[in-house]
PDB file of C-alpha atoms in Angstrom:
ATOM      1  CA  UNK A   1      21.168 -13.413  23.584  1.00 89.00           C
ATOM      2  CA  UNK A   2      20.639 -11.148  21.122  1.00 94.00           C
ATOM      3  CA  UNK A   3      23.899 -10.376  18.652  1.00 95.00           C
ATOM      4  CA  UNK A   4      24.508  -7.779  15.698  1.00 96.00           C
ATOM      5  CA  UNK A   5      26.054  -8.888  12.503  1.00 95.00           C
ATOM      6  CA  UNK A   6      27.519  -6.624  10.218  1.00 94.00           C
ATOM      7  CA  UNK A   7      28.696  -6.539   6.764  1.00 94.00           C
ATOM      8  CA  UNK A   8      29.437  -4.884   4.072  1.00 96.00           C
ATOM      9  CA  UNK A   9      32.796  -2.645   4.813  1.00 95.00           C
ATOM     10  CA  UNK A  10      35.661  -2.601   2.713  1.00 97.00           C
ATOM     11  CA  UNK A  11      38.196  -0.342   0.266  1.00 98.00           C
ATOM     12  CA  UNK A  12      36.863   2.039  -1.257  1.00 98.00           C
ATOM     13  CA  UNK A  13      37.847   5.686  -4.048  1.00 98.00           C
ATOM     14  CA  UNK A  14      37.469   7.968  -2.869  1.00 98.00           C
ATOM     15  CA  UNK A  15      33.749   8.900  -4.679  1.00 98.00           C
ATOM     16  CA  UNK A  16      32.698   5.197  -4.421  1.00 98.00           C
ATOM     17  CA  UNK A  17      29.429   4.059  -2.791  1.00 98.00           C
ATOM     18  CA  UNK A  18      29.731   0.656  -0.215  1.00 98.00           C
ATOM     19  CA  UNK A  19      25.968  -1.031   1.946  1.00 98.00           C
ATOM     20  CA  UNK A  20      26.414  -1.508   4.978  1.00 98.00           C
ATOM     21  CA  UNK A  21      24.082  -3.879   6.460  1.00 98.00           C
ATOM     22  CA  UNK A  22      23.162  -5.048  10.706  1.00 97.00           C
ATOM     23  CA  UNK A  23      21.122  -8.182  11.678  1.00 96.00           C
ATOM     24  CA  UNK A  24      20.591  -8.524  14.803  1.00 95.00           C
ATOM     25  CA  UNK A  25      19.119 -11.626  15.554  1.00 93.00           C
ATOM     26  CA  UNK A  26      18.786 -14.042  19.340  1.00 93.00           C
ATOM     27  CA  UNK A  27      15.442 -13.989  22.159  1.00 92.00           C
ATOM     28  CA  UNK A  28      14.686 -11.108  20.599  1.00 90.00           C
ATOM     29  CA  UNK A  29      11.000  -9.338  21.422  1.00 87.00           C
ATOM     30  CA  UNK A  30      10.900  -5.355  20.972  1.00 88.00           C
ATOM     31  CA  UNK A  31      14.089  -3.287  18.463  1.00 89.00           C
ATOM     32  CA  UNK A  32      12.619   0.429  19.585  1.00 91.00           C
ATOM     33  CA  UNK A  33      16.130   1.789  17.237  1.00 94.00           C
ATOM     34  CA  UNK A  34      18.740   1.355  15.547  1.00 96.00           C
ATOM     35  CA  UNK A  35      22.309   3.290  14.608  1.00 98.00           C
ATOM     36  CA  UNK A  36      25.368   3.129  12.777  1.00 98.00           C
ATOM     37  CA  UNK A  37      28.781   5.246  14.666  1.00 98.00           C
ATOM     38  CA  UNK A  38      32.434   5.410  12.865  1.00 98.00           C
ATOM     39  CA  UNK A  39      35.529   5.349  15.510  1.00 98.00           C
ATOM     40  CA  UNK A  40      38.412   6.568  13.004  1.00 96.00           C
ATOM     41  CA  UNK A  41      42.092   5.190  14.649  1.00 92.00           C
ATOM     42  CA  UNK A  42      43.227   7.495  17.342  1.00 94.00           C
ATOM     43  CA  UNK A  43      39.451   9.102  17.282  1.00 96.00           C
ATOM     44  CA  UNK A  44      36.884   8.912  19.431  1.00 97.00           C
ATOM     45  CA  UNK A  45      33.530   7.023  18.594  1.00 97.00           C
ATOM     46  CA  UNK A  46      31.255   8.468  17.257  1.00 97.00           C
ATOM     47  CA  UNK A  47      26.822   9.042  16.211  1.00 98.00           C
ATOM     48  CA  UNK A  48      26.485   8.678  12.102  1.00 98.00           C
ATOM     49  CA  UNK A  49      23.033   8.363  12.130  1.00 98.00           C
ATOM     50  CA  UNK A  50      20.252   7.138  13.987  1.00 98.00           C
ATOM     51  CA  UNK A  51      16.592   5.368  12.746  1.00 97.00           C
ATOM     52  CA  UNK A  52      13.751   5.727  15.409  1.00 95.00           C
ATOM     53  CA  UNK A  53      10.111   4.641  13.898  1.00 91.00           C
ATOM     54  CA  UNK A  54      10.963   5.804  10.330  1.00 91.00           C
ATOM     55  CA  UNK A  55      12.446   9.183  10.636  1.00 96.00           C
ATOM     56  CA  UNK A  56      16.674   9.944  10.433  1.00 97.00           C
ATOM     57  CA  UNK A  57      18.984  11.388  11.578  1.00 97.00           C
ATOM     58  CA  UNK A  58      22.081  12.691  10.383  1.00 98.00           C
ATOM     59  CA  UNK A  59      25.507  13.383  11.563  1.00 97.00           C
ATOM     60  CA  UNK A  60      26.296  16.732   9.925  1.00 97.00           C
ATOM     61  CA  UNK A  61      29.580  15.808   7.954  1.00 97.00           C
ATOM     62  CA  UNK A  62      27.142  13.020   6.378  1.00 98.00           C
ATOM     63  CA  UNK A  63      23.938  14.313   5.150  1.00 98.00           C
ATOM     64  CA  UNK A  64      22.790  13.905   1.922  1.00 97.00           C
ATOM     65  CA  UNK A  65      25.676  11.565   1.191  1.00 98.00           C
ATOM     66  CA  UNK A  66      24.537   8.091   3.647  1.00 98.00           C
ATOM     67  CA  UNK A  67      21.372   7.500   3.999  1.00 98.00           C
ATOM     68  CA  UNK A  68      20.672   4.226   6.755  1.00 98.00           C
ATOM     69  CA  UNK A  69      17.079   2.892   6.872  1.00 97.00           C
ATOM     70  CA  UNK A  70      15.473  -0.119   7.286  1.00 95.00           C
ATOM     71  CA  UNK A  71      13.637  -4.041   7.629  1.00 94.00           C
ATOM     72  CA  UNK A  72      11.709  -3.719  10.503  1.00 91.00           C
ATOM     73  CA  UNK A  73      10.394  -7.405   8.892  1.00 92.00           C
ATOM     74  CA  UNK A  74      14.774  -8.761   9.103  1.00 93.00           C
ATOM     75  CA  UNK A  75      15.244  -6.962  12.118  1.00 94.00           C
ATOM     76  CA  UNK A  76      18.317  -5.351   9.762  1.00 96.00           C
ATOM     77  CA  UNK A  77      19.222  -1.344   9.161  1.00 97.00           C
ATOM     78  CA  UNK A  78      21.106   0.312   5.876  1.00 98.00           C
ATOM     79  CA  UNK A  79      23.381   2.664   6.256  1.00 98.00           C
ATOM     80  CA  UNK A  80      23.915   3.486   2.137  1.00 98.00           C
ATOM     81  CA  UNK A  81      27.310   5.038   1.519  1.00 98.00           C
ATOM     82  CA  UNK A  82      28.232   7.586  -1.259  1.00 98.00           C
ATOM     83  CA  UNK A  83      30.935  10.308  -1.783  1.00 98.00           C
ATOM     84  CA  UNK A  84      32.838   8.498   0.024  1.00 98.00           C
ATOM     85  CA  UNK A  85      35.627  10.705   1.301  1.00 98.00           C
ATOM     86  CA  UNK A  86      38.856   9.211   2.750  1.00 97.00           C
ATOM     87  CA  UNK A  87      37.998  11.487   5.943  1.00 96.00           C
ATOM     88  CA  UNK A  88      34.429   8.356   6.378  1.00 98.00           C
ATOM     89  CA  UNK A  89      37.935   5.899   6.866  1.00 98.00           C
ATOM     90  CA  UNK A  90      37.050   3.900  10.238  1.00 98.00           C
ATOM     91  CA  UNK A  91      35.362   1.198  11.448  1.00 98.00           C
ATOM     92  CA  UNK A  92      31.607   1.074  11.969  1.00 98.00           C
ATOM     93  CA  UNK A  93      30.112  -0.301  14.456  1.00 98.00           C
ATOM     94  CA  UNK A  94      25.352  -1.177  14.671  1.00 97.00           C
ATOM     95  CA  UNK A  95      24.190  -0.562  17.852  1.00 97.00           C
ATOM     96  CA  UNK A  96      20.048  -1.753  18.171  1.00 97.00           C
ATOM     97  CA  UNK A  97      18.480  -0.897  21.501  1.00 96.00           C
ATOM     98  CA  UNK A  98      16.517  -4.118  22.258  1.00 94.00           C
ATOM     99  CA  UNK A  99      14.446  -5.151  24.894  1.00 92.00           C
ATOM    100  CA  UNK A 100      14.573  -9.314  24.378  1.00 92.00           C
ATOM    101  CA  UNK A 101      12.990 -11.773  25.174  1.00 92.00           C
ATOM    102  CA  UNK A 102      12.014 -12.664  29.077  1.00 91.00           C
ATOM    103  CA  UNK A 103      14.080  -9.515  29.601  1.00 90.00           C
ATOM    104  CA  UNK A 104      12.544  -6.651  32.918  1.00 91.00           C
ATOM    105  CA  UNK A 105      14.071  -3.612  30.764  1.00 91.00           C
ATOM    106  CA  UNK A 106      15.587  -2.685  26.505  1.00 93.00           C
ATOM    107  CA  UNK A 107      19.693  -2.282  26.588  1.00 95.00           C
ATOM    108  CA  UNK A 108      21.596  -1.432  23.918  1.00 96.00           C
ATOM    109  CA  UNK A 109      23.622  -3.949  22.108  1.00 96.00           C
ATOM    110  CA  UNK A 110      26.792  -3.240  19.582  1.00 97.00           C
ATOM    111  CA  UNK A 111      28.030  -4.999  16.526  1.00 96.00           C
ATOM    112  CA  UNK A 112      31.699  -6.006  16.252  1.00 96.00           C
ATOM    113  CA  UNK A 113      32.228  -3.978  14.049  1.00 96.00           C
ATOM    114  CA  UNK A 114      33.272  -3.320  10.121  1.00 97.00           C
ATOM    115  CA  UNK A 115      36.594  -1.853   8.812  1.00 97.00           C
ATOM    116  CA  UNK A 116      35.297   1.008   5.589  1.00 98.00           C
ATOM    117  CA  UNK A 117      38.409   2.574   3.760  1.00 98.00           C
ATOM    118  CA  UNK A 118      38.363   4.980   1.425  1.00 98.00           C
ATOM    119  CA  UNK A 119      41.846   5.363  -0.483  1.00 97.00           C
ATOM    120  CA  UNK A 120      43.090   5.585  -3.672  1.00 95.00           C
TER     121      UNK A 120
END
């Protein structure tokens, strides 16, 4: 069984920073890619950033402010969020595409989400 656990959310003032972490654990064979999504109240979940073999992509509103990185040895992905804005307020979810031990195919797994609130 594979689990993703996020941490690092919280309340921060506009212009502040937060660092989210997400660790994958369990019967993992290979982690192929990891990503961060977010869902604001009343809105659909949206992709924020991805990292695949060191290559990163970002949604336009966070470019230049957010940085995704990972530690392959720890099966962990991070999201450094700087210059936060009120519109960044959302529940942030980690997603990973993983081949579990004994599984026939890779599949996507989700974390439980962590709340990020940007407010003065």
